[in-house]
PDB file of C-alpha atoms in Angstrom:
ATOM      1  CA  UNK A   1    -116.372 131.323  89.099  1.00 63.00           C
ATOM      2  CA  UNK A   2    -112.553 131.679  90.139  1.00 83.00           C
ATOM      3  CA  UNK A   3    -111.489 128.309  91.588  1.00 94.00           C
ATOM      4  CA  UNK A   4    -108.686 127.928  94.227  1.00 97.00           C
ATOM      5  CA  UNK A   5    -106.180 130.399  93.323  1.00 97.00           C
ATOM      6  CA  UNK A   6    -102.676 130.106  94.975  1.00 98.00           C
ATOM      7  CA  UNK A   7     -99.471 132.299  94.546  1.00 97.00           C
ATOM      8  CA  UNK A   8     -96.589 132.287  93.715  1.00 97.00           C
ATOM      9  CA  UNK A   9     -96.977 129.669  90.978  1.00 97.00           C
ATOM     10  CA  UNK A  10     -92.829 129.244  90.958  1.00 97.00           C
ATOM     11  CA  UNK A  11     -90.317 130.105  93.437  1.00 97.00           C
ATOM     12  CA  UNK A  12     -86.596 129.602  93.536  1.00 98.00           C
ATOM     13  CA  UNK A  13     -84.804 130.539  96.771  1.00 97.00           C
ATOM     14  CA  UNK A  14     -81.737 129.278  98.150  1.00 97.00           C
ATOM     15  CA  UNK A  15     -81.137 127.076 101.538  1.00 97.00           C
ATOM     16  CA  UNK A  16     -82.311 129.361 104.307  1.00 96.00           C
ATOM     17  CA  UNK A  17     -84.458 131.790 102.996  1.00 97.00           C
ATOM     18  CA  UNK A  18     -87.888 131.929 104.368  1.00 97.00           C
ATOM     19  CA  UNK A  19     -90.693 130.918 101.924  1.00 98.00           C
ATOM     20  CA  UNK A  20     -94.434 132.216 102.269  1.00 98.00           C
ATOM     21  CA  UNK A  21     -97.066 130.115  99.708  1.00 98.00           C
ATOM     22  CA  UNK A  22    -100.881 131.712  99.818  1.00 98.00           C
ATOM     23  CA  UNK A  23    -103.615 130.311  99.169  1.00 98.00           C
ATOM     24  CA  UNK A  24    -107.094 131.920  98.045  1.00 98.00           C
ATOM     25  CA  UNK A  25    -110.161 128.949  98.677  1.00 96.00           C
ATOM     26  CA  UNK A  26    -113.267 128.961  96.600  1.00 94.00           C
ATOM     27  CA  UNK A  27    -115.923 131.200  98.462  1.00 92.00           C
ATOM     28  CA  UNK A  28    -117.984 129.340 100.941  1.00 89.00           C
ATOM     29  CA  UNK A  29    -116.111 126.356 101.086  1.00 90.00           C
ATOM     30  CA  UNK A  30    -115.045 125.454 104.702  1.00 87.00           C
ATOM     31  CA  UNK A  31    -112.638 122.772 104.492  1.00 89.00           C
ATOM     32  CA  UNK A  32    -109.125 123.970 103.377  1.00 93.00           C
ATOM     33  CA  UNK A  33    -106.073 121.483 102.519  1.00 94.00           C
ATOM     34  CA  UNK A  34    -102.084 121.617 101.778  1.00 96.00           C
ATOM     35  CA  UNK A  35    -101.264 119.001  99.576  1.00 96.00           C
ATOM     36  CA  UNK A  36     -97.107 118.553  98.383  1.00 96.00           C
ATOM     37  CA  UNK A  37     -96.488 116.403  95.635  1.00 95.00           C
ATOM     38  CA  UNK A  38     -93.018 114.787  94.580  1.00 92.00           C
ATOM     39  CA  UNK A  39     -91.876 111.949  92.077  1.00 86.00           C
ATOM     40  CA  UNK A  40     -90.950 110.128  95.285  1.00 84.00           C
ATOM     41  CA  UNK A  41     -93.580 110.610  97.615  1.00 85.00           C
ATOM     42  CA  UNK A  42     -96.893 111.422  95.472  1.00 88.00           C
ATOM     43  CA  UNK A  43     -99.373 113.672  96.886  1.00 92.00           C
ATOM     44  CA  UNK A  44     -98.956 114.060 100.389  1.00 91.00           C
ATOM     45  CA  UNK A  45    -101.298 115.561 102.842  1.00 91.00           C
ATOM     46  CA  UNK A  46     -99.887 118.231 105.111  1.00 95.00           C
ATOM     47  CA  UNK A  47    -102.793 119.824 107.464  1.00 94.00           C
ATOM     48  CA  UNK A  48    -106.281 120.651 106.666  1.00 90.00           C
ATOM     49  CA  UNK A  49    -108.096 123.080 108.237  1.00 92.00           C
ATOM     50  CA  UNK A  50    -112.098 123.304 109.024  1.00 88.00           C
ATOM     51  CA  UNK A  51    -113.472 126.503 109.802  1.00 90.00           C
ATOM     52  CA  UNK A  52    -110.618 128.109 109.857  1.00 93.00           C
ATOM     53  CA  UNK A  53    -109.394 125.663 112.535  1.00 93.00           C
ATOM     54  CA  UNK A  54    -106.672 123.317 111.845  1.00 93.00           C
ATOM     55  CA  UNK A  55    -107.959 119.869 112.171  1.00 88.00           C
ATOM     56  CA  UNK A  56    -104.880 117.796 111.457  1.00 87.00           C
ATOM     57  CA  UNK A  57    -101.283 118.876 111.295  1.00 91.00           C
ATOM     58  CA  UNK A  58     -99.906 115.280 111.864  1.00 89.00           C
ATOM     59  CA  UNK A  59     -98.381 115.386 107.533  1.00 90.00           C
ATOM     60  CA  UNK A  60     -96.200 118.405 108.319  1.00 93.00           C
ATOM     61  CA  UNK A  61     -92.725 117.078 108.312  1.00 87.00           C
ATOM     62  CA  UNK A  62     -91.167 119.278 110.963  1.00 85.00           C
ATOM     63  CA  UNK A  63     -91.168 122.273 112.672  1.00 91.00           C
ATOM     64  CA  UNK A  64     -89.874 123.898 109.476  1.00 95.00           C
ATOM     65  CA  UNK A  65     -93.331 124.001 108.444  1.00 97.00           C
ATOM     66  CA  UNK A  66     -95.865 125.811 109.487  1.00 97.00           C
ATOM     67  CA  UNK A  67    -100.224 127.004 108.226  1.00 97.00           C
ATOM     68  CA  UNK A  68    -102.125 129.686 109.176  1.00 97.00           C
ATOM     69  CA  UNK A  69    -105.722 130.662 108.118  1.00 97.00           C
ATOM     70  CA  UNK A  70    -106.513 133.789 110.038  1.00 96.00           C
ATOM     71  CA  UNK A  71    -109.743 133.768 108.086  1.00 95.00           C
ATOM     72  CA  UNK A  72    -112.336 131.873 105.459  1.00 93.00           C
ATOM     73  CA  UNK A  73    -110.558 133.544 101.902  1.00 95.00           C
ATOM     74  CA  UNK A  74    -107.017 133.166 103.111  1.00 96.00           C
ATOM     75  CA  UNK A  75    -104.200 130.407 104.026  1.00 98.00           C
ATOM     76  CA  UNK A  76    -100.620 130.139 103.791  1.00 98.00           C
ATOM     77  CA  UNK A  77     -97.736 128.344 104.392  1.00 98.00           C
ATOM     78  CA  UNK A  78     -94.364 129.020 105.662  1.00 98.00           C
ATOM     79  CA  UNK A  79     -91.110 127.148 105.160  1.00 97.00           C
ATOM     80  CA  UNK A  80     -88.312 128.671 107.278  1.00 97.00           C
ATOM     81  CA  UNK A  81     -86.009 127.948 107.066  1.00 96.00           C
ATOM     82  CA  UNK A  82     -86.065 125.781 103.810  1.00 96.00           C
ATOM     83  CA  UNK A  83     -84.096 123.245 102.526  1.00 96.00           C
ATOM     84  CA  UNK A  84     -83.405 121.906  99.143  1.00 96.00           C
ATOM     85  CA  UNK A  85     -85.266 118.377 100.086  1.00 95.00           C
ATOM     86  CA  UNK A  86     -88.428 120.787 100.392  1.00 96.00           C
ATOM     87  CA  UNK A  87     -88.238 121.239  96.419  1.00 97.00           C
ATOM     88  CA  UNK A  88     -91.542 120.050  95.319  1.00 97.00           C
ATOM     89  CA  UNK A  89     -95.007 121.242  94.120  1.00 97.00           C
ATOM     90  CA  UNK A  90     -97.593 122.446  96.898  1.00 98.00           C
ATOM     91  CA  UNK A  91    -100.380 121.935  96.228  1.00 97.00           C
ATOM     92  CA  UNK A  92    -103.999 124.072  98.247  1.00 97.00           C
ATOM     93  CA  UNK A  93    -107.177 122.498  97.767  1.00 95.00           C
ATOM     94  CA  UNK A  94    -110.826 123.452  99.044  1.00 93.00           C
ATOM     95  CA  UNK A  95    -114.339 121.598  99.909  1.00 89.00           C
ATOM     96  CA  UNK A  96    -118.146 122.566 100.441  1.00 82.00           C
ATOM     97  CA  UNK A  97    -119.341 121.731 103.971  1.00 68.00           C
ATOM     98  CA  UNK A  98    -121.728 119.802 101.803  1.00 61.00           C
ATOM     99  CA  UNK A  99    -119.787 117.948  99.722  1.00 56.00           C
ATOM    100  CA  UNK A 100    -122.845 115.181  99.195  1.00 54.00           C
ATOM    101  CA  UNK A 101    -121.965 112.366  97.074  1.00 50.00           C
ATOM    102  CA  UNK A 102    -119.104 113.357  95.292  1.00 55.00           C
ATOM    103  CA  UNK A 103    -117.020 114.762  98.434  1.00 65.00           C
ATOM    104  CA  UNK A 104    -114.971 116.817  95.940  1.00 84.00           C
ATOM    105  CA  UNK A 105    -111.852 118.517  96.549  1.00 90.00           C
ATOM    106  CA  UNK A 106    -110.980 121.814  94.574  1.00 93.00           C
ATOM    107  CA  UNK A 107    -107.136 122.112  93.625  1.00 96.00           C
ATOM    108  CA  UNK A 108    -105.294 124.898  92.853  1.00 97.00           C
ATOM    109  CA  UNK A 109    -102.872 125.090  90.003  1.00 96.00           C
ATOM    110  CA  UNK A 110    -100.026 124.467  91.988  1.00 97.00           C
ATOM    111  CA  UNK A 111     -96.866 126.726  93.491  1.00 98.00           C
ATOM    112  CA  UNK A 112     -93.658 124.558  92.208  1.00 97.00           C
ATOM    113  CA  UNK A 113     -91.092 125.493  94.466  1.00 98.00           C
ATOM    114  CA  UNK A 114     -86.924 124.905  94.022  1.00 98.00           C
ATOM    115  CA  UNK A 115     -84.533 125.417  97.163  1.00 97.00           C
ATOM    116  CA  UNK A 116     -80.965 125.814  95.833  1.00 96.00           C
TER     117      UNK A 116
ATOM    118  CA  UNK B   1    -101.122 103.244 109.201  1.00 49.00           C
ATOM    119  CA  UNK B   2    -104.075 104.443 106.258  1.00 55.00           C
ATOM    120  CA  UNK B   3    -102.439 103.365 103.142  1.00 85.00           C
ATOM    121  CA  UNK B   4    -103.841 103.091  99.574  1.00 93.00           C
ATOM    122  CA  UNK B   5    -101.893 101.846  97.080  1.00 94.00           C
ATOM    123  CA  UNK B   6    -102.084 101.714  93.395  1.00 95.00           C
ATOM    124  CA  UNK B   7    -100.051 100.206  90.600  1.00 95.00           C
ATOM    125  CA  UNK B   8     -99.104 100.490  87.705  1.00 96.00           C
ATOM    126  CA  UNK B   9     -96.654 103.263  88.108  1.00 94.00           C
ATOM    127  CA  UNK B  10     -96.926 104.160  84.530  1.00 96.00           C
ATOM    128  CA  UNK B  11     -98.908 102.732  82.003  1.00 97.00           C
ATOM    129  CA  UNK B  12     -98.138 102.995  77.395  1.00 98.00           C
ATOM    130  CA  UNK B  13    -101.997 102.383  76.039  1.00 98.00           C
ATOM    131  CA  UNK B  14    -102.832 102.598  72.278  1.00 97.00           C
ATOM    132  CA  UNK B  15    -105.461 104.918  71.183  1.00 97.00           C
ATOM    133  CA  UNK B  16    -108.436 103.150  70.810  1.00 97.00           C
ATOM    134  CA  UNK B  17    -107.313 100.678  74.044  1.00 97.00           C
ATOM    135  CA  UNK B  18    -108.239 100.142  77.545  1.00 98.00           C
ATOM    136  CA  UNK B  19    -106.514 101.446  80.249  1.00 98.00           C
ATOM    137  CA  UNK B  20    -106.774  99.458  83.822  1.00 98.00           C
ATOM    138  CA  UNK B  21    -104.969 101.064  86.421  1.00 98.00           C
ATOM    139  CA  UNK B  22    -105.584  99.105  90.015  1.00 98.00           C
ATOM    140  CA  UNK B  23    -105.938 100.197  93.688  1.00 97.00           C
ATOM    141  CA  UNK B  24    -106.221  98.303  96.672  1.00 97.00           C
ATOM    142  CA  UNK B  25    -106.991  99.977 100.134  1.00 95.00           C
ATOM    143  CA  UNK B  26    -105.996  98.767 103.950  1.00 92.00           C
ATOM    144  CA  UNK B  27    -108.463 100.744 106.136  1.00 88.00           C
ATOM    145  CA  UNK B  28    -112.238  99.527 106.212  1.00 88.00           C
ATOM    146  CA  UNK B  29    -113.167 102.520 107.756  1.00 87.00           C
ATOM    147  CA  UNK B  30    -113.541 104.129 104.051  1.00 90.00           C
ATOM    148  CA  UNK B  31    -116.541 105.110 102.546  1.00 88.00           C
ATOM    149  CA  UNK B  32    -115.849 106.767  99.485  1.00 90.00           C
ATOM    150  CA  UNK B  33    -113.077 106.077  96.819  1.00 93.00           C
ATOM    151  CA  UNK B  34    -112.197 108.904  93.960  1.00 93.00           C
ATOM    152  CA  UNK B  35    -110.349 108.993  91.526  1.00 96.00           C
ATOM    153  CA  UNK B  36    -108.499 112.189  90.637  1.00 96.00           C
ATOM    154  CA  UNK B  37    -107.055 113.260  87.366  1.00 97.00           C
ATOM    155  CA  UNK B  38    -104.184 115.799  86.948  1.00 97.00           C
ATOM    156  CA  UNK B  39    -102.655 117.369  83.340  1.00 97.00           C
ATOM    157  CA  UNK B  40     -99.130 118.302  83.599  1.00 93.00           C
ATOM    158  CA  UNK B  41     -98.936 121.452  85.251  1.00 92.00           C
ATOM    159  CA  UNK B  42    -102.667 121.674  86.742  1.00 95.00           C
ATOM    160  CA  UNK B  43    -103.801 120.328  90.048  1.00 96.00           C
ATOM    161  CA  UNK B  44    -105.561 116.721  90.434  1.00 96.00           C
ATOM    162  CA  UNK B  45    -109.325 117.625  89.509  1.00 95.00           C
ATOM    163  CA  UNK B  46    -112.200 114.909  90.039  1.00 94.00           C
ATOM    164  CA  UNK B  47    -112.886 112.340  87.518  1.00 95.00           C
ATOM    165  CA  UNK B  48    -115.443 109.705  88.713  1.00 94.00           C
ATOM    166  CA  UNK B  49    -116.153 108.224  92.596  1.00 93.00           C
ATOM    167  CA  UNK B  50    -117.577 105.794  94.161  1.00 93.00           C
ATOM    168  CA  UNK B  51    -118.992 104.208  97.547  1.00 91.00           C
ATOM    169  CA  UNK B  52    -118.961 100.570  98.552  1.00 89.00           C
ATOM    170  CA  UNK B  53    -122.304  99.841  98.244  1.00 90.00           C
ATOM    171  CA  UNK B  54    -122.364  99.192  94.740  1.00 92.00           C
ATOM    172  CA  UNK B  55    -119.767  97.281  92.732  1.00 94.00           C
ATOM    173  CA  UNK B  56    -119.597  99.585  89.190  1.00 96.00           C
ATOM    174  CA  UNK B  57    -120.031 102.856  88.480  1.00 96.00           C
ATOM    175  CA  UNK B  58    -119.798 104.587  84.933  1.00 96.00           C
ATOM    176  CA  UNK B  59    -119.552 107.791  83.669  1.00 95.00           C
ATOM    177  CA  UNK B  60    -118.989 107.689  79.868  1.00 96.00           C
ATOM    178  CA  UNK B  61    -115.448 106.072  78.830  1.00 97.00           C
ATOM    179  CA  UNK B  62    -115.107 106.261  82.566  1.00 97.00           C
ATOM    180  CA  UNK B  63    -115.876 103.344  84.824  1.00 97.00           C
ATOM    181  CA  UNK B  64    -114.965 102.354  88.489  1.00 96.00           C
ATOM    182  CA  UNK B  65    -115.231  98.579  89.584  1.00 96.00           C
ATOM    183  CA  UNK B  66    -114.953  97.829  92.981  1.00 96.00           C
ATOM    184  CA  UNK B  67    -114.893  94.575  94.851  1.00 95.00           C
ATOM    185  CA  UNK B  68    -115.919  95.341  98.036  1.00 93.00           C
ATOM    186  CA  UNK B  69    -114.458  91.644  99.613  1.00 93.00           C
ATOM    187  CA  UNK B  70    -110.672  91.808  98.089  1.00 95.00           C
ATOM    188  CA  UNK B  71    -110.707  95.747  98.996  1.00 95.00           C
ATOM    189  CA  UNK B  72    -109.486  96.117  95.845  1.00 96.00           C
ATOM    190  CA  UNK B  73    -110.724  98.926  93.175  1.00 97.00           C
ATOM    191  CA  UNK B  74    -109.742  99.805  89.653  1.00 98.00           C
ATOM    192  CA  UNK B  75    -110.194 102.319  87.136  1.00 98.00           C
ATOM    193  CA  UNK B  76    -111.208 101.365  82.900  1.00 98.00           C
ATOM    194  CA  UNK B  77    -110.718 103.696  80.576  1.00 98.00           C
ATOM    195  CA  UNK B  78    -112.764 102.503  77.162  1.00 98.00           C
ATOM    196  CA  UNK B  79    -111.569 103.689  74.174  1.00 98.00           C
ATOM    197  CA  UNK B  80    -108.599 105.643  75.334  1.00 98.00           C
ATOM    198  CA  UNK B  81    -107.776 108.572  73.746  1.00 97.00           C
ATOM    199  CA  UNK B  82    -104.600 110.939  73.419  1.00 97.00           C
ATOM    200  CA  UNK B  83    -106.008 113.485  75.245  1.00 97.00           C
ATOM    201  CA  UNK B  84    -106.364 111.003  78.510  1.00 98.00           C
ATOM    202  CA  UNK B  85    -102.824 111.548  78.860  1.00 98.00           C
ATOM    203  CA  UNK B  86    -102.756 112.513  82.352  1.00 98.00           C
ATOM    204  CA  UNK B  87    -101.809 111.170  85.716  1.00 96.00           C
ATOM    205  CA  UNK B  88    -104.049 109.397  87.673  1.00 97.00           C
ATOM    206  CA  UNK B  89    -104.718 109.075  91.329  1.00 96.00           C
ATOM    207  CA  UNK B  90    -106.698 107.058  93.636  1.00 96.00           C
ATOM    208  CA  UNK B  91    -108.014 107.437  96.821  1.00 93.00           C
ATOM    209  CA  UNK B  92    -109.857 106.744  99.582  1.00 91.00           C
ATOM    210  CA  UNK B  93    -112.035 108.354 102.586  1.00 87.00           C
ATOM    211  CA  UNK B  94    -113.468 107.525 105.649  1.00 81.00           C
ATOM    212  CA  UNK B  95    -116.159 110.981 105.018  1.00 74.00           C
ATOM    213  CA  UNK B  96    -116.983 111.066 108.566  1.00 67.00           C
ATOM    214  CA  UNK B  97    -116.403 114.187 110.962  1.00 57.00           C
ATOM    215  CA  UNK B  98    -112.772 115.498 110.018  1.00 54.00           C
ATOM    216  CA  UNK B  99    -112.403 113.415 106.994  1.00 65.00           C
ATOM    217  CA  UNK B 100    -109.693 113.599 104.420  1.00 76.00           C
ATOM    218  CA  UNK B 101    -108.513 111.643 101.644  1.00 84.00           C
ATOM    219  CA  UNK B 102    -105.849 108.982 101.516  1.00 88.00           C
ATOM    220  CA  UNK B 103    -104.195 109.112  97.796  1.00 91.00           C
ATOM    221  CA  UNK B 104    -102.336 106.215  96.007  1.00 93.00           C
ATOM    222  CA  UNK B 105     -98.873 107.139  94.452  1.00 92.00           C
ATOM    223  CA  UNK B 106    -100.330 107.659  91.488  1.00 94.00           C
ATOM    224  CA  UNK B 107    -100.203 106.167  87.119  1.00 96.00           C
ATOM    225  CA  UNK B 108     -99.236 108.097  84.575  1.00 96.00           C
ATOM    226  CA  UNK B 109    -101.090 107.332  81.665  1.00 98.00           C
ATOM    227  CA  UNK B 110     -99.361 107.651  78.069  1.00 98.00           C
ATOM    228  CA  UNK B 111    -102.053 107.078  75.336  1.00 97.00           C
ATOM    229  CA  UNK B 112    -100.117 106.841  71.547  1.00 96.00           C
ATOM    230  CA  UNK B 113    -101.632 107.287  68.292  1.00 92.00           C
TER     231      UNK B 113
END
């Protein structure tokens, strides 16, 4: 089974360019995350979204950022403009409404991105 | 503010060692405490979890210990082997309605021959 699959899995762009990541979830999971992870910081939570619904924004740093999921297979997130300080790796992750005992989250492989 | 934190930072084990990396939580509230493994270049995957209701858990080389009291939890890694070489990542949940999970700052774990 493909897991979560995100794209692009690198990006360089220089300060000011818009950047668009996407992100794929496993099929039938409802619970949909964007994780960023830096040296300094760890892994950070940025929103979440159930149903298709975005639960929790409060981890996205500024208006800067900004999710969508206009549906269950398909997410993304949009930096614009960016800055080099948003240089990290982003991270999209995925759950089963019935996550049970092991309430395990799916990552993707990652979209490492560089603002010059 | 929800806060987990986890120490070391980064940890040198010999092959054949144990590896203790510690984690101690702030919010009661959680019910459920992962702990996440990630290769270079891969995203964190799911290693081994556990819920406060019992103080151990082991899978394998893999074991949680939890002390429920000190809200403290750690992760022992018997025998550790090269190929542990990975960075490790604690957490923890309150799984109610809208739940997500809290992560420590993470251990990178260096296992040498």
């Amino acid at each position: 089974d493909a897991g979560v699959i995100q794209s692009p899995r690198h990006e360089v762009t220089e300060m000011g360019q818009e950047v668009t990541l996407r992100c794929k979830p496993i099929s039938g999971h409802n619970s949909l995350f964007w994780y960023r992870q830096t040296m300094m910081r760890g892994l950070e939570l940025l929103i979440y979204f159930n149903n298709n619904v975005p639960i929790d924004d409060s981890g996205m740093p500024e208006d800067r950022f900004s999710a969508k999921m206009p549906n269950a297979s398909f997410s993304t997130l949009k930096i614009q403009p960016s800055e080099p300080r948003d240089s990290a790796v982003y991270f999209c992750a995925s759950s089963s409404p019935w996550r049970g005992d092991t309430g395990e989250l799916f990552f993707g492989e990652g979209s490492r991105l560089t603002v010059l | 503010q929800q806060q987990v934190k986890q120490s070391p930072q980064s940890l040198i084990v010999q092959k054949g060692g144990i590896s203790i990396i510690n984690c101690a939580y702030e919010n009661t509230a959680f019910d459920y405490f992962p702990w996440y493994q990630q290769f270079p270049g891969k995203g964190p995957a799911l290693l081994i979890a556990i819920r406060p209701d019992v103080s151990e858990k082991k899978e394998g080389r893999f074991t949680i210990s939890f002390n429920k009291s000190a809200k403290q939890f750690s992760l022992h890694i018997m025998d550790s082997q090269p190929g542990d070489s990975a960075t490790y990542f604690c957490a923890g949940e309150f799984t109610g309605t809208a739940s997500k999970l809290t992560f420590g700052t993470g251990t990178r774990l260096q296992v040498t021959l």
